[in-house]
């Protein structure tokens, strides 16, 4: 995988964190906006960087058994993740209703960060099958998510809920397109 593909994967993965951070931005008081933006960036970016590494380490153990179908596994994982993101965005569920009222504490941020980074674990497994450099990929994913999360809190404070579902849909579409690209790269050689 080249850097552009990794970066697009990072953007796709960061959309859940973006949507949650946007919701945080909607709720946060002006005097707590900087703290909320920093906490969103650190927690979401940190977990988005950590989860692919964990997935990668799990995937490496099984690579020799499934190398002949690794591109199909990557495609299916990314497609399922992408479709789920799109389905959740179109379902009309309001993340704001699920968010605890006092979410600016570490325990609740950890729960939100885990919830938004589960997809990155599956992507890490697919990276193992594709022999991707996991360290540079995880750093790219973490930094991208950090930046998107910080920006989302600021944007959420300014423009409201208009973008939230569209961001998740865009993230899902990006992941599906990357899955198709991986599949086609291996089938058409």
PDB file of C-alpha atoms in Angstrom:
ATOM      1  CA  UNK A   1       0.000   0.000   0.000  1.00  0.00           C
ATOM      2  CA  UNK A   2       1.265   3.436  -0.829  1.00  0.00           C
ATOM      3  CA  UNK A   3       1.051   6.513   1.391  1.00  0.00           C
ATOM      4  CA  UNK A   4      -2.031   7.915  -0.365  1.00  0.00           C
ATOM      5  CA  UNK A   5      -3.944   4.671   0.255  1.00  0.00           C
ATOM      6  CA  UNK A   6      -2.881   4.662   3.910  1.00  0.00           C
ATOM      7  CA  UNK A   7      -3.897   8.317   4.231  1.00  0.00           C
ATOM      8  CA  UNK A   8      -7.304   7.642   2.657  1.00  0.00           C
ATOM      9  CA  UNK A   9      -7.729   4.692   5.030  1.00  0.00           C
ATOM     10  CA  UNK A  10      -6.857   7.022   7.911  1.00  0.00           C
ATOM     11  CA  UNK A  11      -9.437   9.550   6.743  1.00  0.00           C
ATOM     12  CA  UNK A  12     -12.073   6.816   6.439  1.00  0.00           C
ATOM     13  CA  UNK A  13     -11.285   5.457   9.892  1.00  0.00           C
ATOM     14  CA  UNK A  14     -11.333   8.896  11.465  1.00  0.00           C
ATOM     15  CA  UNK A  15     -14.932   9.595  10.417  1.00  0.00           C
ATOM     16  CA  UNK A  16     -16.502   7.892  13.461  1.00  0.00           C
ATOM     17  CA  UNK A  17     -14.243   9.919  15.747  1.00  0.00           C
ATOM     18  CA  UNK A  18     -15.027  13.014  13.665  1.00  0.00           C
ATOM     19  CA  UNK A  19     -18.764  12.446  14.089  1.00  0.00           C
ATOM     20  CA  UNK A  20     -18.473  11.920  17.855  1.00  0.00           C
ATOM     21  CA  UNK A  21     -16.156  14.927  18.187  1.00  0.00           C
ATOM     22  CA  UNK A  22     -18.607  16.998  16.182  1.00  0.00           C
ATOM     23  CA  UNK A  23     -21.314  16.008  18.626  1.00  0.00           C
ATOM     24  CA  UNK A  24     -19.035  16.931  21.516  1.00  0.00           C
ATOM     25  CA  UNK A  25     -18.504  20.304  19.873  1.00  0.00           C
ATOM     26  CA  UNK A  26     -22.271  20.789  19.718  1.00  0.00           C
ATOM     27  CA  UNK A  27     -22.633  20.247  23.464  1.00  0.00           C
ATOM     28  CA  UNK A  28     -19.488  21.713  24.951  1.00  0.00           C
ATOM     29  CA  UNK A  29     -19.507  25.102  26.629  1.00  0.00           C
ATOM     30  CA  UNK A  30     -17.322  27.742  24.997  1.00  0.00           C
ATOM     31  CA  UNK A  31     -14.984  27.792  28.016  1.00  0.00           C
ATOM     32  CA  UNK A  32     -14.395  24.017  27.734  1.00  0.00           C
ATOM     33  CA  UNK A  33     -14.001  23.893  23.954  1.00  0.00           C
ATOM     34  CA  UNK A  34     -10.171  23.771  23.990  1.00  0.00           C
ATOM     35  CA  UNK A  35     -10.143  20.998  26.589  1.00  0.00           C
ATOM     36  CA  UNK A  36     -12.767  19.039  24.641  1.00  0.00           C
ATOM     37  CA  UNK A  37     -10.846  19.465  21.381  1.00  0.00           C
ATOM     38  CA  UNK A  38      -7.558  18.322  22.946  1.00  0.00           C
ATOM     39  CA  UNK A  39      -9.157  15.371  24.737  1.00  0.00           C
ATOM     40  CA  UNK A  40     -10.936  14.313  21.541  1.00  0.00           C
ATOM     41  CA  UNK A  41      -7.714  14.487  19.556  1.00  0.00           C
ATOM     42  CA  UNK A  42      -5.576  12.653  22.088  1.00  0.00           C
ATOM     43  CA  UNK A  43      -8.044   9.896  22.952  1.00  0.00           C
ATOM     44  CA  UNK A  44      -9.465   9.264  19.493  1.00  0.00           C
ATOM     45  CA  UNK A  45      -6.115   9.671  17.729  1.00  0.00           C
ATOM     46  CA  UNK A  46      -4.340   7.517  20.294  1.00  0.00           C
ATOM     47  CA  UNK A  47      -6.829   4.670  20.122  1.00  0.00           C
ATOM     48  CA  UNK A  48      -7.046   4.873  16.323  1.00  0.00           C
ATOM     49  CA  UNK A  49      -3.244   4.458  16.234  1.00  0.00           C
ATOM     50  CA  UNK A  50      -3.164   1.658  18.814  1.00  0.00           C
ATOM     51  CA  UNK A  51      -5.964  -0.536  17.462  1.00  0.00           C
ATOM     52  CA  UNK A  52      -4.426  -1.239  14.019  1.00  0.00           C
ATOM     53  CA  UNK A  53      -1.212  -2.302  15.754  1.00  0.00           C
ATOM     54  CA  UNK A  54      -3.140  -4.762  17.918  1.00  0.00           C
ATOM     55  CA  UNK A  55      -5.037  -6.030  14.866  1.00  0.00           C
ATOM     56  CA  UNK A  56      -1.798  -6.314  12.915  1.00  0.00           C
ATOM     57  CA  UNK A  57      -0.115  -8.351  15.643  1.00  0.00           C
ATOM     58  CA  UNK A  58      -3.094 -10.698  15.738  1.00  0.00           C
ATOM     59  CA  UNK A  59      -3.152 -10.942  11.942  1.00  0.00           C
ATOM     60  CA  UNK A  60       0.582 -11.677  11.606  1.00  0.00           C
ATOM     61  CA  UNK A  61       0.118 -14.921  13.520  1.00  0.00           C
ATOM     62  CA  UNK A  62      -2.329 -16.174  10.880  1.00  0.00           C
ATOM     63  CA  UNK A  63      -0.789 -14.731   7.691  1.00  0.00           C
ATOM     64  CA  UNK A  64       0.957 -17.882   6.492  1.00  0.00           C
ATOM     65  CA  UNK A  65      -2.335 -19.788   6.609  1.00  0.00           C
ATOM     66  CA  UNK A  66      -4.355 -17.371   4.502  1.00  0.00           C
ATOM     67  CA  UNK A  67      -1.985 -15.574   2.120  1.00  0.00           C
ATOM     68  CA  UNK A  68      -3.845 -16.914  -0.904  1.00  0.00           C
ATOM     69  CA  UNK A  69      -7.072 -15.197   0.169  1.00  0.00           C
ATOM     70  CA  UNK A  70      -5.705 -12.155   2.013  1.00  0.00           C
ATOM     71  CA  UNK A  71      -6.995  -9.669  -0.562  1.00  0.00           C
ATOM     72  CA  UNK A  72     -10.504 -11.104  -0.210  1.00  0.00           C
ATOM     73  CA  UNK A  73     -10.271 -10.821   3.583  1.00  0.00           C
ATOM     74  CA  UNK A  74      -9.114  -7.195   3.351  1.00  0.00           C
ATOM     75  CA  UNK A  75     -11.895  -6.419   0.876  1.00  0.00           C
ATOM     76  CA  UNK A  76     -14.587  -8.071   3.006  1.00  0.00           C
ATOM     77  CA  UNK A  77     -13.386  -6.426   6.240  1.00  0.00           C
ATOM     78  CA  UNK A  78     -13.195  -2.958   4.694  1.00  0.00           C
ATOM     79  CA  UNK A  79     -16.485  -3.384   2.833  1.00  0.00           C
ATOM     80  CA  UNK A  80     -18.328  -4.584   5.953  1.00  0.00           C
ATOM     81  CA  UNK A  81     -16.883  -1.742   8.017  1.00  0.00           C
ATOM     82  CA  UNK A  82     -17.751   0.785   5.307  1.00  0.00           C
ATOM     83  CA  UNK A  83     -21.286  -0.531   4.818  1.00  0.00           C
ATOM     84  CA  UNK A  84     -21.865  -0.511   8.587  1.00  0.00           C
ATOM     85  CA  UNK A  85     -20.686   3.100   8.807  1.00  0.00           C
ATOM     86  CA  UNK A  86     -23.036   4.102   5.983  1.00  0.00           C
ATOM     87  CA  UNK A  87     -25.933   2.094   7.477  1.00  0.00           C
ATOM     88  CA  UNK A  88     -25.434   3.716  10.891  1.00  0.00           C
ATOM     89  CA  UNK A  89     -25.315   7.173   9.322  1.00  0.00           C
ATOM     90  CA  UNK A  90     -28.489   6.567   7.320  1.00  0.00           C
ATOM     91  CA  UNK A  91     -30.360   4.975  10.224  1.00  0.00           C
ATOM     92  CA  UNK A  92     -30.969   8.406  11.682  1.00  0.00           C
ATOM     93  CA  UNK A  93     -29.724   7.444  15.140  1.00  0.00           C
ATOM     94  CA  UNK A  94     -28.571  10.515  16.980  1.00  0.00           C
ATOM     95  CA  UNK A  95     -25.171   9.957  18.618  1.00  0.00           C
ATOM     96  CA  UNK A  96     -25.929  12.952  20.786  1.00  0.00           C
ATOM     97  CA  UNK A  97     -28.664  11.058  22.652  1.00  0.00           C
ATOM     98  CA  UNK A  98     -26.278   8.200  23.471  1.00  0.00           C
ATOM     99  CA  UNK A  99     -23.529  10.452  24.781  1.00  0.00           C
ATOM    100  CA  UNK A 100     -23.271  10.796  28.541  1.00  0.00           C
ATOM    101  CA  UNK A 101     -24.020  14.303  29.774  1.00  0.00           C
ATOM    102  CA  UNK A 102     -20.638  14.608  31.505  1.00  0.00           C
ATOM    103  CA  UNK A 103     -18.386  13.189  28.801  1.00  0.00           C
ATOM    104  CA  UNK A 104     -15.338  15.371  29.507  1.00  0.00           C
ATOM    105  CA  UNK A 105     -13.832  12.893  31.923  1.00  0.00           C
ATOM    106  CA  UNK A 106     -11.173  10.291  31.167  1.00  0.00           C
ATOM    107  CA  UNK A 107     -13.218   7.156  31.830  1.00  0.00           C
ATOM    108  CA  UNK A 108     -16.006   8.158  29.465  1.00  0.00           C
ATOM    109  CA  UNK A 109     -13.522   9.341  26.838  1.00  0.00           C
ATOM    110  CA  UNK A 110     -11.829   5.942  26.931  1.00  0.00           C
ATOM    111  CA  UNK A 111     -15.183   4.253  26.301  1.00  0.00           C
ATOM    112  CA  UNK A 112     -15.940   6.602  23.398  1.00  0.00           C
ATOM    113  CA  UNK A 113     -12.445   6.119  21.974  1.00  0.00           C
ATOM    114  CA  UNK A 114     -12.727   2.326  22.095  1.00  0.00           C
ATOM    115  CA  UNK A 115     -16.151   2.446  20.477  1.00  0.00           C
ATOM    116  CA  UNK A 116     -14.902   4.625  17.612  1.00  0.00           C
ATOM    117  CA  UNK A 117     -11.709   2.617  17.021  1.00  0.00           C
ATOM    118  CA  UNK A 118     -13.005  -0.947  16.756  1.00  0.00           C
ATOM    119  CA  UNK A 119     -12.973  -0.599  12.961  1.00  0.00           C
ATOM    120  CA  UNK A 120      -9.259   0.214  13.114  1.00  0.00           C
ATOM    121  CA  UNK A 121      -8.624  -3.150  14.787  1.00  0.00           C
ATOM    122  CA  UNK A 122     -10.088  -4.964  11.780  1.00  0.00           C
ATOM    123  CA  UNK A 123      -8.121  -2.750   9.403  1.00  0.00           C
ATOM    124  CA  UNK A 124      -4.957  -3.682  11.310  1.00  0.00           C
ATOM    125  CA  UNK A 125      -5.703  -7.364  10.705  1.00  0.00           C
ATOM    126  CA  UNK A 126      -6.057  -6.679   6.980  1.00  0.00           C
ATOM    127  CA  UNK A 127      -2.778  -4.710   7.046  1.00  0.00           C
ATOM    128  CA  UNK A 128      -1.012  -7.818   8.368  1.00  0.00           C
ATOM    129  CA  UNK A 129      -2.232  -9.804   5.380  1.00  0.00           C
ATOM    130  CA  UNK A 130      -0.997  -7.098   3.026  1.00  0.00           C
ATOM    131  CA  UNK A 131       2.429  -6.719   4.718  1.00  0.00           C
ATOM    132  CA  UNK A 132       1.876  -3.020   5.368  1.00  0.00           C
ATOM    133  CA  UNK A 133       4.402  -1.085   7.493  1.00  0.00           C
ATOM    134  CA  UNK A 134       2.285  -0.940  10.624  1.00  0.00           C
ATOM    135  CA  UNK A 135       4.278   1.705  12.499  1.00  0.00           C
ATOM    136  CA  UNK A 136       4.077   4.385   9.790  1.00  0.00           C
ATOM    137  CA  UNK A 137       0.461   3.403   9.079  1.00  0.00           C
ATOM    138  CA  UNK A 138      -0.544   3.639  12.748  1.00  0.00           C
ATOM    139  CA  UNK A 139       1.181   7.009  13.103  1.00  0.00           C
ATOM    140  CA  UNK A 140      -0.584   8.297   9.973  1.00  0.00           C
ATOM    141  CA  UNK A 141      -3.947   7.032  11.234  1.00  0.00           C
ATOM    142  CA  UNK A 142      -3.363   8.497  14.709  1.00  0.00           C
ATOM    143  CA  UNK A 143      -2.283  11.932  13.479  1.00  0.00           C
ATOM    144  CA  UNK A 144      -5.089  12.101  10.928  1.00  0.00           C
ATOM    145  CA  UNK A 145      -7.680  11.177  13.553  1.00  0.00           C
ATOM    146  CA  UNK A 146      -6.169  13.649  16.022  1.00  0.00           C
ATOM    147  CA  UNK A 147      -6.455  16.473  13.498  1.00  0.00           C
ATOM    148  CA  UNK A 148      -9.969  15.496  12.378  1.00  0.00           C
ATOM    149  CA  UNK A 149     -11.174  15.179  15.980  1.00  0.00           C
ATOM    150  CA  UNK A 150      -9.804  18.544  17.071  1.00  0.00           C
ATOM    151  CA  UNK A 151     -11.235  20.207  13.982  1.00  0.00           C
ATOM    152  CA  UNK A 152     -14.605  18.504  14.512  1.00  0.00           C
ATOM    153  CA  UNK A 153     -15.037  19.929  17.998  1.00  0.00           C
ATOM    154  CA  UNK A 154     -14.395  23.410  16.616  1.00  0.00           C
ATOM    155  CA  UNK A 155     -16.653  22.834  13.606  1.00  0.00           C
ATOM    156  CA  UNK A 156     -19.371  21.314  15.791  1.00  0.00           C
ATOM    157  CA  UNK A 157     -19.399  24.432  17.896  1.00  0.00           C
ATOM    158  CA  UNK A 158     -19.790  26.595  14.769  1.00  0.00           C
ATOM    159  CA  UNK A 159     -22.071  24.821  12.312  1.00  0.00           C
ATOM    160  CA  UNK A 160     -24.000  22.182  14.204  1.00  0.00           C
ATOM    161  CA  UNK A 161     -25.260  18.803  13.137  1.00  0.00           C
ATOM    162  CA  UNK A 162     -25.428  19.336   9.378  1.00  0.00           C
ATOM    163  CA  UNK A 163     -22.203  17.449   8.603  1.00  0.00           C
ATOM    164  CA  UNK A 164     -22.351  14.572  11.114  1.00  0.00           C
ATOM    165  CA  UNK A 165     -24.116  11.849   9.091  1.00  0.00           C
ATOM    166  CA  UNK A 166     -22.440  12.940   5.867  1.00  0.00           C
ATOM    167  CA  UNK A 167     -19.026  12.477   7.491  1.00  0.00           C
ATOM    168  CA  UNK A 168     -19.849   8.886   8.449  1.00  0.00           C
ATOM    169  CA  UNK A 169     -21.200   8.171   4.969  1.00  0.00           C
ATOM    170  CA  UNK A 170     -18.038   9.609   3.392  1.00  0.00           C
ATOM    171  CA  UNK A 171     -15.872   7.499   5.712  1.00  0.00           C
ATOM    172  CA  UNK A 172     -17.812   4.363   4.814  1.00  0.00           C
ATOM    173  CA  UNK A 173     -17.567   5.056   1.079  1.00  0.00           C
ATOM    174  CA  UNK A 174     -13.810   5.654   1.347  1.00  0.00           C
ATOM    175  CA  UNK A 175     -13.291   2.326   3.148  1.00  0.00           C
ATOM    176  CA  UNK A 176     -15.379   0.442   0.561  1.00  0.00           C
ATOM    177  CA  UNK A 177     -13.443   2.033  -2.306  1.00  0.00           C
ATOM    178  CA  UNK A 178     -10.127   1.099  -0.685  1.00  0.00           C
ATOM    179  CA  UNK A 179     -11.382  -2.483  -0.214  1.00  0.00           C
ATOM    180  CA  UNK A 180     -12.326  -2.679  -3.894  1.00  0.00           C
ATOM    181  CA  UNK A 181      -8.946  -1.212  -4.882  1.00  0.00           C
ATOM    182  CA  UNK A 182      -7.098  -3.844  -2.822  1.00  0.00           C
ATOM    183  CA  UNK A 183      -9.181  -6.623  -4.334  1.00  0.00           C
ATOM    184  CA  UNK A 184      -8.635  -5.398  -7.883  1.00  0.00           C
ATOM    185  CA  UNK A 185      -4.874  -4.952  -7.335  1.00  0.00           C
ATOM    186  CA  UNK A 186      -4.578  -8.631  -6.407  1.00  0.00           C
ATOM    187  CA  UNK A 187      -6.986 -10.017  -8.986  1.00  0.00           C
ATOM    188  CA  UNK A 188      -5.700  -7.959 -11.935  1.00  0.00           C
ATOM    189  CA  UNK A 189      -1.956  -8.582 -11.981  1.00  0.00           C
TER     190      UNK A 189
END
